[in-house]
CSV table of C-alpha atoms and ligand atoms in Angstrom, one decimal:
chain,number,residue,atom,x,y,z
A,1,UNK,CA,129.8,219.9,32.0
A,2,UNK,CA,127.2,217.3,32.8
A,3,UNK,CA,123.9,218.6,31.4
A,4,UNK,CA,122.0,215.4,33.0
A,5,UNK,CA,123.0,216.9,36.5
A,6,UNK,CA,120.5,219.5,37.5
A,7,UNK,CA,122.9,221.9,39.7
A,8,UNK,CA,124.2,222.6,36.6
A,9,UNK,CA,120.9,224.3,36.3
A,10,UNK,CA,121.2,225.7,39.6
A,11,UNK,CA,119.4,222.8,41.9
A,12,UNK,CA,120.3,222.5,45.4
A,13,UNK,CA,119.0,221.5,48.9
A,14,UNK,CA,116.9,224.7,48.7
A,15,UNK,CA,114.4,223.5,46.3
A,16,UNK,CA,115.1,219.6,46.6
A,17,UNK,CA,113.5,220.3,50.3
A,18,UNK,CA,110.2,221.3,48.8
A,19,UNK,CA,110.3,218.7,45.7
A,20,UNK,CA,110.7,216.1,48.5
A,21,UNK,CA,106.6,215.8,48.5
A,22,UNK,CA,106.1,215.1,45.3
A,23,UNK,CA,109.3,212.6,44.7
A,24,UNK,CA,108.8,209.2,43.9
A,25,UNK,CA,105.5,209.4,42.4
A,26,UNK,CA,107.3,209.8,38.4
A,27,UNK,CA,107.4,212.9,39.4
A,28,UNK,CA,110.8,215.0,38.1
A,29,UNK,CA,111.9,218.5,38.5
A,30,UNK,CA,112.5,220.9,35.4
A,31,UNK,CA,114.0,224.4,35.0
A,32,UNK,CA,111.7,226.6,32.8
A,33,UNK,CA,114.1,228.1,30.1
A,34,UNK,CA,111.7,229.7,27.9
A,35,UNK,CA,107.7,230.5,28.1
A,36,UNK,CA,105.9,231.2,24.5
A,37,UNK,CA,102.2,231.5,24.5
A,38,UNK,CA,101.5,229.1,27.3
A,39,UNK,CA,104.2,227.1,25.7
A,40,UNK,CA,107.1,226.3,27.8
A,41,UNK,CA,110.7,224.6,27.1
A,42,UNK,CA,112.2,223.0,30.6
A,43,UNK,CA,116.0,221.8,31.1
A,44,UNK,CA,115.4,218.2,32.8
A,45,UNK,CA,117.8,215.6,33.0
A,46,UNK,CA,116.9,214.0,29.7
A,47,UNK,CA,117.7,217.5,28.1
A,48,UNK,CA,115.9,220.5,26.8
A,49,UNK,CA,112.0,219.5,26.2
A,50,UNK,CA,108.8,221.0,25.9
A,51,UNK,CA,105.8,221.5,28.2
A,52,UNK,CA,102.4,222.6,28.9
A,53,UNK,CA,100.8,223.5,32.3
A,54,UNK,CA,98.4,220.7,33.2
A,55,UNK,CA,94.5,221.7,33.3
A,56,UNK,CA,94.9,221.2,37.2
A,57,UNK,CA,97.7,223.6,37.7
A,58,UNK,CA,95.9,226.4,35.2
A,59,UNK,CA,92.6,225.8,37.1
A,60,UNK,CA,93.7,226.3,40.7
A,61,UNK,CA,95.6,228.8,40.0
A,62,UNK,CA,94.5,232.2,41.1
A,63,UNK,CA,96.9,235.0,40.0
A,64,UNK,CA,100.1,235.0,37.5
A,65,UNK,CA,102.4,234.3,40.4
A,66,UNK,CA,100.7,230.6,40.7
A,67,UNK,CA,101.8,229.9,37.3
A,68,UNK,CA,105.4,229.1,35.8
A,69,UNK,CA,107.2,231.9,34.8
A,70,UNK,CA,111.2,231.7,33.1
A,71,UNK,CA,114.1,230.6,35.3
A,72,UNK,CA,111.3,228.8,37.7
A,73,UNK,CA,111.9,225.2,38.9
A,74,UNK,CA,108.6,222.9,38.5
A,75,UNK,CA,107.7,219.6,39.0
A,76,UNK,CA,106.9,217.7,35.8
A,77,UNK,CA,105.8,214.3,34.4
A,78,UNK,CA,106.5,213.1,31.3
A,79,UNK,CA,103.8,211.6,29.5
A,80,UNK,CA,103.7,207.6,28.3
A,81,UNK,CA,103.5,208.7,24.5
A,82,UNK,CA,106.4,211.2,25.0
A,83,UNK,CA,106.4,214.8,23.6
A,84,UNK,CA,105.1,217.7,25.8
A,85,UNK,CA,106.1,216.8,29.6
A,86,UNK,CA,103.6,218.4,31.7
A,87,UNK,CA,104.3,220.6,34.6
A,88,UNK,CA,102.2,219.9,37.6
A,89,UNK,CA,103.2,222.3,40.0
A,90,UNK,CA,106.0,225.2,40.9
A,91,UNK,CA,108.3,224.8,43.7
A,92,UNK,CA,108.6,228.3,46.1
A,93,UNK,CA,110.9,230.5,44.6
A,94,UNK,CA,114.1,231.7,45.9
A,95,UNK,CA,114.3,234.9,44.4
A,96,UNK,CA,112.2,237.2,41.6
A,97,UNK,CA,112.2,239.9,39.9
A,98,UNK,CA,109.0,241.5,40.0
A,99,UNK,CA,107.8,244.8,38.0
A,100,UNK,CA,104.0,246.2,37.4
A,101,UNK,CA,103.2,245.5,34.1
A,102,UNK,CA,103.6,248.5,31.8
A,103,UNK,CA,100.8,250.9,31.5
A,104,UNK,CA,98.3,251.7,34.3
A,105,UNK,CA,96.8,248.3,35.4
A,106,UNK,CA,97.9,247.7,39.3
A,107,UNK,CA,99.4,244.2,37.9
A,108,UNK,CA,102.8,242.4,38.7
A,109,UNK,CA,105.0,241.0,36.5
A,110,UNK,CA,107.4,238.4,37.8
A,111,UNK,CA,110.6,239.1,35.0
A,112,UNK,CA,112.7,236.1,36.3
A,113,UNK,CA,112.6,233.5,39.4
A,114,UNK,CA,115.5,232.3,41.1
A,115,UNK,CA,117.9,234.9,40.3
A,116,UNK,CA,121.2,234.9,41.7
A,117,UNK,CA,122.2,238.2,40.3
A,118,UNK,CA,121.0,241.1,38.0
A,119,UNK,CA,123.3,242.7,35.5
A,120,UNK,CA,121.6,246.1,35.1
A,121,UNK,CA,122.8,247.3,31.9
A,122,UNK,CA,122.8,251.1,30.5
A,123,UNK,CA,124.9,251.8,27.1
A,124,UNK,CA,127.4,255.4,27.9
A,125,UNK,CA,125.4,256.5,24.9
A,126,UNK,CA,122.7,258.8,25.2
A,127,UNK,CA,120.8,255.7,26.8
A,128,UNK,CA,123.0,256.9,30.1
A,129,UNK,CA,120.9,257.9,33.1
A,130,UNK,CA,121.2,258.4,36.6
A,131,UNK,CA,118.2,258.1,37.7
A,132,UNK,CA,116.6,255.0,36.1
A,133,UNK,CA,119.8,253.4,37.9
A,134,UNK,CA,118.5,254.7,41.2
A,135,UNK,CA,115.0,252.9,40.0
A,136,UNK,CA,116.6,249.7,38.5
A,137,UNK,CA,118.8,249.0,41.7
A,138,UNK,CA,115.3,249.5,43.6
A,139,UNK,CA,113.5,246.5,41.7
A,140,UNK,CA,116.7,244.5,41.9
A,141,UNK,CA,117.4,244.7,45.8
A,142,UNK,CA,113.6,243.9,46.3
A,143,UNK,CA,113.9,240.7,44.2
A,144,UNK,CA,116.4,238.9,46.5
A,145,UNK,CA,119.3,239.1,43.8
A,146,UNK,CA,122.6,241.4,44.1
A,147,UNK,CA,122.7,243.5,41.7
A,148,UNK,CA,125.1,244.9,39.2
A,149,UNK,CA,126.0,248.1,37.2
A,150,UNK,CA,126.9,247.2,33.9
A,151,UNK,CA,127.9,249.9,31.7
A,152,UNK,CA,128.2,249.0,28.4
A,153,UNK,CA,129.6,250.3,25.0
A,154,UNK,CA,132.3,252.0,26.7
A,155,UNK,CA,134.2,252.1,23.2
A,156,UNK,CA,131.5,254.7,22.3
A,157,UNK,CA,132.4,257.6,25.6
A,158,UNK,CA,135.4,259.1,26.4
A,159,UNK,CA,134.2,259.9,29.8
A,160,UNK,CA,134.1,256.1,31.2
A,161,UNK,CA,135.9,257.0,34.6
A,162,UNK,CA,133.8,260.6,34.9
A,163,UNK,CA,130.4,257.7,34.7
A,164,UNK,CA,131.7,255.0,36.6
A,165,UNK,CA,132.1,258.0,39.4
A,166,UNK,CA,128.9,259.0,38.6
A,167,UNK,CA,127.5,255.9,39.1
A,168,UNK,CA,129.3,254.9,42.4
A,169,UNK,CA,127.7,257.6,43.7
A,170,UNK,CA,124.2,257.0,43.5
A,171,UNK,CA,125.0,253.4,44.0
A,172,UNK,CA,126.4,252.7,47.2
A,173,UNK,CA,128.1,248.8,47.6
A,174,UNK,CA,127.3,247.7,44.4
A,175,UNK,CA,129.5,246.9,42.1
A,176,UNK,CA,129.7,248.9,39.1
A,177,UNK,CA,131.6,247.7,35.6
A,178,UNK,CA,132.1,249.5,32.1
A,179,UNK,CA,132.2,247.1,29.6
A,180,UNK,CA,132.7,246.7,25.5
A,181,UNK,CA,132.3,244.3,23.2
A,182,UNK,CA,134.2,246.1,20.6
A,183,UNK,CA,137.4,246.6,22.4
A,184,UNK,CA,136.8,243.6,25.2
A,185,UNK,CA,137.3,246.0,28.1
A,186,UNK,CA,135.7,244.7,31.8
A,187,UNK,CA,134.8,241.3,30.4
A,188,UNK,CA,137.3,239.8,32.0
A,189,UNK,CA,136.4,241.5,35.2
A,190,UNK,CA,132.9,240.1,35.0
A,191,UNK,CA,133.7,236.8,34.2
A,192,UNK,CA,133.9,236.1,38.1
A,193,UNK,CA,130.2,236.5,38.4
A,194,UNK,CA,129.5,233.7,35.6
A,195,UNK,CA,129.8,230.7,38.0
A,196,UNK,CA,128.7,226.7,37.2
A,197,UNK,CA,124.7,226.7,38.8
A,198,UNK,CA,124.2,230.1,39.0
A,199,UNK,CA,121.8,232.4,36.9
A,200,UNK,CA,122.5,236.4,36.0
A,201,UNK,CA,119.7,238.1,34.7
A,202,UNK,CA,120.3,240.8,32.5
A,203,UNK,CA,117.6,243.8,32.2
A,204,UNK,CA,118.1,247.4,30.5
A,205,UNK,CA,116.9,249.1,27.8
A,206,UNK,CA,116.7,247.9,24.1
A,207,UNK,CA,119.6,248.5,22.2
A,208,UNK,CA,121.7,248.4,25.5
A,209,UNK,CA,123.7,244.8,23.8
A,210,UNK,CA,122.3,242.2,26.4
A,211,UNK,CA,121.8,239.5,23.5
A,212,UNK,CA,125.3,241.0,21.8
A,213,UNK,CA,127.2,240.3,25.6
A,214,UNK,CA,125.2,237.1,25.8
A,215,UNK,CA,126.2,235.9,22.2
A,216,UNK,CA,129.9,236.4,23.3
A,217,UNK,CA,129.9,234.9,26.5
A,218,UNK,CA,128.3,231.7,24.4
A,219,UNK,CA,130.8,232.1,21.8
A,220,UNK,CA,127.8,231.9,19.4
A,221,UNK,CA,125.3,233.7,17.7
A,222,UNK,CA,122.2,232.0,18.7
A,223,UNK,CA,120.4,235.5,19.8
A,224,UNK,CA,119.3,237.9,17.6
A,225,UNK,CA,120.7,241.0,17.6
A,226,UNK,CA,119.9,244.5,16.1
A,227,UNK,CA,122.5,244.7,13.3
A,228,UNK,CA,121.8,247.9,11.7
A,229,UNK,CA,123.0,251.0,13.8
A,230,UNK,CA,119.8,253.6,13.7
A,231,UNK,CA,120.8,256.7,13.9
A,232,UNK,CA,119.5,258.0,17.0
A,233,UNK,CA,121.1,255.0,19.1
A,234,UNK,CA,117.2,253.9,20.1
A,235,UNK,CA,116.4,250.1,20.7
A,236,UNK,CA,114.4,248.4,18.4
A,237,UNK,CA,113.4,245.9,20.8
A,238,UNK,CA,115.1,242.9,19.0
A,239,UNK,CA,114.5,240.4,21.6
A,240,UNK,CA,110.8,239.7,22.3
A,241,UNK,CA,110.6,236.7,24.6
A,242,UNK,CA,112.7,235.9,28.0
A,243,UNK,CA,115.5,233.1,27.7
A,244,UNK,CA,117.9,231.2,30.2
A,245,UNK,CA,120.8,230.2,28.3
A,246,UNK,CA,123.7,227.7,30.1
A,247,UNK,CA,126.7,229.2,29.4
A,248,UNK,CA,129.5,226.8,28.0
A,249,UNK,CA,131.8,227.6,31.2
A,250,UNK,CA,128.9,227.0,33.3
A,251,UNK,CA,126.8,229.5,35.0
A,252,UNK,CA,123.0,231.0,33.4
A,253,UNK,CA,122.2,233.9,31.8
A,254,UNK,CA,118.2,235.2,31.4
A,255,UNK,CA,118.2,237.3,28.0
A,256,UNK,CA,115.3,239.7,28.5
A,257,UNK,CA,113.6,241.9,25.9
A,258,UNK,CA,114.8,245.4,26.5
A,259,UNK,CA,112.3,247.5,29.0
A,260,UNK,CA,110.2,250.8,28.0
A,261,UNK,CA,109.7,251.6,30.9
A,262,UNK,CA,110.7,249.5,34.4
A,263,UNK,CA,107.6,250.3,36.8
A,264,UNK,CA,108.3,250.1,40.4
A,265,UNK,CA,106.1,246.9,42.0
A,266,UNK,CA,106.6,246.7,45.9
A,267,UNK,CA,110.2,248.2,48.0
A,268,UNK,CA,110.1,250.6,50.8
A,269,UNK,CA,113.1,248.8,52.2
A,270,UNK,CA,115.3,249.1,49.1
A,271,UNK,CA,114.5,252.9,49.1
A,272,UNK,CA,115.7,253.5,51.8
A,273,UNK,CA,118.9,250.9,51.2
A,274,UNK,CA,119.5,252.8,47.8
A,275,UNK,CA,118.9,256.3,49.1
A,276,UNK,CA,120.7,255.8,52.3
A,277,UNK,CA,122.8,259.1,52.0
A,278,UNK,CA,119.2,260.9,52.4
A,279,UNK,CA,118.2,258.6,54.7
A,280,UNK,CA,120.9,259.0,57.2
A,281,UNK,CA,120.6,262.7,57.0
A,282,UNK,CA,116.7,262.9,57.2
A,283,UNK,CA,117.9,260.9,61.2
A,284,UNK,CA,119.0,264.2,62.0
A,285,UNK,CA,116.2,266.2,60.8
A,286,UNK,CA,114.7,268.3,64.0
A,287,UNK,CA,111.3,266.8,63.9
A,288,UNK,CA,110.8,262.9,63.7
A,289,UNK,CA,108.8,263.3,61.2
A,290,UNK,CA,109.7,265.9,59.2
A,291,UNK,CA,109.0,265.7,55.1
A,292,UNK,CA,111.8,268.2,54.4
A,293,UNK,CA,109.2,270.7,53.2
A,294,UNK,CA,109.4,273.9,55.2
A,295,UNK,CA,109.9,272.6,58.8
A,296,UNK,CA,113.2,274.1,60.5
A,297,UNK,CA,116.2,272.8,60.9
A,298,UNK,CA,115.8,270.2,58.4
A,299,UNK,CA,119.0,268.5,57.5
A,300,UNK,CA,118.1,267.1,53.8
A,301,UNK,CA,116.7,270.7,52.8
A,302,UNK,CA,120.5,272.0,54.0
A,303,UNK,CA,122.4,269.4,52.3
A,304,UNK,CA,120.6,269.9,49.3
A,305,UNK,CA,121.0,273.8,49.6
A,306,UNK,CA,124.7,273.0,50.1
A,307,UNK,CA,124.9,270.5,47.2
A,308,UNK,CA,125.9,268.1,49.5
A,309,UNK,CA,123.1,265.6,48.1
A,310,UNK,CA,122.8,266.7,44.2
A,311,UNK,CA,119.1,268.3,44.1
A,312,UNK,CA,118.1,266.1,41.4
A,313,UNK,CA,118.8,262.8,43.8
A,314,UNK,CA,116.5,264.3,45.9
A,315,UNK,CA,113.8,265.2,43.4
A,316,UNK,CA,114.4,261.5,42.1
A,317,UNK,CA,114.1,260.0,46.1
A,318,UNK,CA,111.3,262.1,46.6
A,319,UNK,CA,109.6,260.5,43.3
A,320,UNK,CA,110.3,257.0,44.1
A,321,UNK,CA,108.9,257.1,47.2
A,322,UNK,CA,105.2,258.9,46.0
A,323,UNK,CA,105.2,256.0,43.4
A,324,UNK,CA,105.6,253.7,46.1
A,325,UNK,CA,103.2,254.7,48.5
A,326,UNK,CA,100.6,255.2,46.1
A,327,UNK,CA,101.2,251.4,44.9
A,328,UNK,CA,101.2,250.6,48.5
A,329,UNK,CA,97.7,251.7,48.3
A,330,UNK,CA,96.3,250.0,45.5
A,331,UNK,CA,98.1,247.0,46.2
A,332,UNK,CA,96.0,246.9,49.6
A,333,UNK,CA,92.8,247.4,47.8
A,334,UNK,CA,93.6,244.5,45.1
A,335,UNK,CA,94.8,242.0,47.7
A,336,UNK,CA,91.2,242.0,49.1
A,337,UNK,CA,90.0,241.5,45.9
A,338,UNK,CA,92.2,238.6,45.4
A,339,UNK,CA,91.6,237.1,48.9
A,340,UNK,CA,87.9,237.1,47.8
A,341,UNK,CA,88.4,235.8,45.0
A,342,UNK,CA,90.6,233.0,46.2
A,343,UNK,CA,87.9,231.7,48.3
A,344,UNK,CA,85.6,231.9,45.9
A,345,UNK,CA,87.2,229.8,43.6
A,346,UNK,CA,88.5,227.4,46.9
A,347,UNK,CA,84.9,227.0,47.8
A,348,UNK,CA,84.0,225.8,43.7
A,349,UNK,CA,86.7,223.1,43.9
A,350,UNK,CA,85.5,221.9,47.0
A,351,UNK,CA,81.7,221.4,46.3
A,352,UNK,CA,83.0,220.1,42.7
A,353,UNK,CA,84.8,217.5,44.1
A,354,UNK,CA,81.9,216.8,46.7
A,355,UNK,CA,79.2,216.5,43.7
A,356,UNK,CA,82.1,214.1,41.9
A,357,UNK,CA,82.4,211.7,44.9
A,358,UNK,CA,78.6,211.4,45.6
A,359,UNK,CA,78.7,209.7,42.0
B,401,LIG,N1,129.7,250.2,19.9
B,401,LIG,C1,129.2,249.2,20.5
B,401,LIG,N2,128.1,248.6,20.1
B,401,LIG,C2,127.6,247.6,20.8
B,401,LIG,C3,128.2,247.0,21.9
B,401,LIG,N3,127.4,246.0,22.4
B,401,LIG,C4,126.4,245.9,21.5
B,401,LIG,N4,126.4,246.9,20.6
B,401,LIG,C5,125.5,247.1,19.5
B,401,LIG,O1,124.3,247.5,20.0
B,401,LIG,C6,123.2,247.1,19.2
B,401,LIG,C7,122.1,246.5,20.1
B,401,LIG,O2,122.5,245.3,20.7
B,401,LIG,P1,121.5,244.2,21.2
B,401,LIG,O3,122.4,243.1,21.8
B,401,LIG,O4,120.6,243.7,20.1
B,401,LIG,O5,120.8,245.0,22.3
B,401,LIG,P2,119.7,244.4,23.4
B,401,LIG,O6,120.0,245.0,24.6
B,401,LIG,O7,119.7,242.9,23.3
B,401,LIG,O8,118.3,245.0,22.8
B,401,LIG,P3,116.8,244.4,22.9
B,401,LIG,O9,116.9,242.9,22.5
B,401,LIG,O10,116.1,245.2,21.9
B,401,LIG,O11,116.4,244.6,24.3
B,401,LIG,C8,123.8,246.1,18.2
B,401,LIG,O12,123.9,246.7,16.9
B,401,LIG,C9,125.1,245.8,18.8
B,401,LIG,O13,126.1,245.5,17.8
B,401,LIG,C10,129.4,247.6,22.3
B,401,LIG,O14,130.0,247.2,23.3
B,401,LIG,N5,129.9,248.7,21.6
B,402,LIG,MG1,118.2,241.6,22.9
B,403,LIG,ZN1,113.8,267.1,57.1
């Protein structure tokens, strides 16, 4: 593996077309692997180094997604004296991940950029639910990346096929894997998604064994793992920053601390691609716009009276889309706020820059 080649780190003609402006200036392009504290490290073609944003970047920018975030590609310049190479600017990205931030602030998160695919990870432990599935395959679709049902620890259930059905079920065309790093079972079968430029991002819970699956696939133990087994199976939140790790055979991985809760951002669409058993049937609801309350003839309230769709689906589809529509709403109301706020600080820059040339 050449490490001085950047497709290894996943670049291609997608992002070479918007570097293009910036090329030939000393200008380089950099993959952010890790972001501590404003402090970044950035695979280049001289190797693994660290960076800081410049004061131009930091200043202009307006909201979070302006500013480098793990797995983005950005346009550096190394400085004459060495050291920290400074990023100047980050190229479009192909894909993220975005989450609101825990807690109730109307804020987005961007988890990882340019994310070919997301290993969604639950343990067949208690940790093992339906419905944050449903919720996880909603954030993945609406980041751009395919996603993945990992279920791991399947040395600890003697039910794996009974899940894997269960899981099928609520996840329609997705692939779904149970996996263990005790008795190796399925890692052979995911091996096929690890491929030489490509990045999987892993999310779940703590205590799920991202960083354990990760340290395998490396054949090290660089991650830190929780090593002592607390009774109740609960996390401990081991891993507390996000890292991109090239994997000896080639391909990325994105180690990412384990989630409390994963808040939905932004995804009618991938409601209705994840729910599309209730979708289909709410096409042959009498009325066109019937909320499967109490109008008649409504073909969702029948197939859940049959048990056709499982009731708590429904309660779960019927959740996910109030959650959305109310972020919908506040997302309207802050992107005003933002727009202001962008021309505010556009109209600074520019009378800055006019008081600096009538020097
Ligand atoms: N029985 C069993 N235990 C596992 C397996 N994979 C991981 N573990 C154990 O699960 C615990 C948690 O693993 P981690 O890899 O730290 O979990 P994580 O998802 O990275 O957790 P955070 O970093 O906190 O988000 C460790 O004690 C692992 O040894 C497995 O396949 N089977
Ligand atoms: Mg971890
Ligand atoms: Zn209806």
């Amino acid at each position: 593996m050449n490490v001085n080649d950047l497709t290894t780190f996943g670049w291609d003609e997608f992002f070479e077309a918007d570097f293009k402006t910036y090329a030939g200036s000393g200008y380089t392009a950099g993959r952010v692997a890790l972001e501590h504290k404003n402090l970044f490290r950035v695979y280049t073609q001289y190797g693994e180094v660290p960076a800081e944003i410049s004061g131009k970047l930091r200043h202009e920018a307006v909201n979070r997604r302006d500013l480098p975030t793990v797995g983005d590609w950005v346009v550096i310049r190394s400085r004459p004296e060495g050291g920290r190479v400074m990023i100047h600017a980050v190229l479009p990205r192909r894909t993220s991940f975005v989450r609101k931030i825990a807690g109730s602030r109307t804020e987005e998160q961007i988890v990882g950029a340019n994310i070919d695919r997301v290993f969604l990870l639950t343990a067949l432990n208690q940790d093992f639910s339906l419905r944050r599935i449903e919720r996880y395959l909603i954030v993945a679709w609406e980041s751009g990346a395919s996603p993945i049902v990992i279920l791991s620890k399947s040395d600890l259930c003697d039910r794996v096929d009974d899940r894997l059905n269960e899981v099928q079920a609520v996840a329609p065309r997705v692939p779904v894997h149970a996996i263990s790093v005790v008795t190796g079972r399925g890692l052979d079968d995911i091996a096929q998604y690890f491929k030489r430029g490509q990045t999987v991002a892993l999310l779940g819970s703590s205590g799920v064994g991202k960083s354990t699956l990760i340290n395998r696939l490396t054949g090290n133990d660089h991650l830190k793992v929780q090593t002592v087994r607390e009774h109740d199976d609960r996390g401990r939140h081991t891993t507390t920053h996000r890292e991109l790790i090239l994997l000896p055979g080639g391909g990325l991985v994105l180690d990412t601390p384990g989630m409390r809760e994963l808040q939905l951002w932004d995804g009618d669409q991938s409601l209705q691609l994840v729910f599309d058993d209730i979708e289909a049937l709410a096409e042959k609801c009498f009325f066109g716009d019937c909320r499967h309350h109490d109008e008649p003839r409504c073909a969702v309230r029948e197939a859940v009276g049959t048990g056709a769709v499982d009731s708590e689906r429904y309660e779960s589809y019927e959740k996910l889309q109030k959650e959305l529509k109310y972020l919908a709403r506040k997302r309207d109301k802050l992107s005003e706020i933002v727009e202001k706020k962008k021309w505010k600080k556009l109209s600074r820059l520019a009378s800055q820059r006019a008081r600096l040339k009538r020097r």
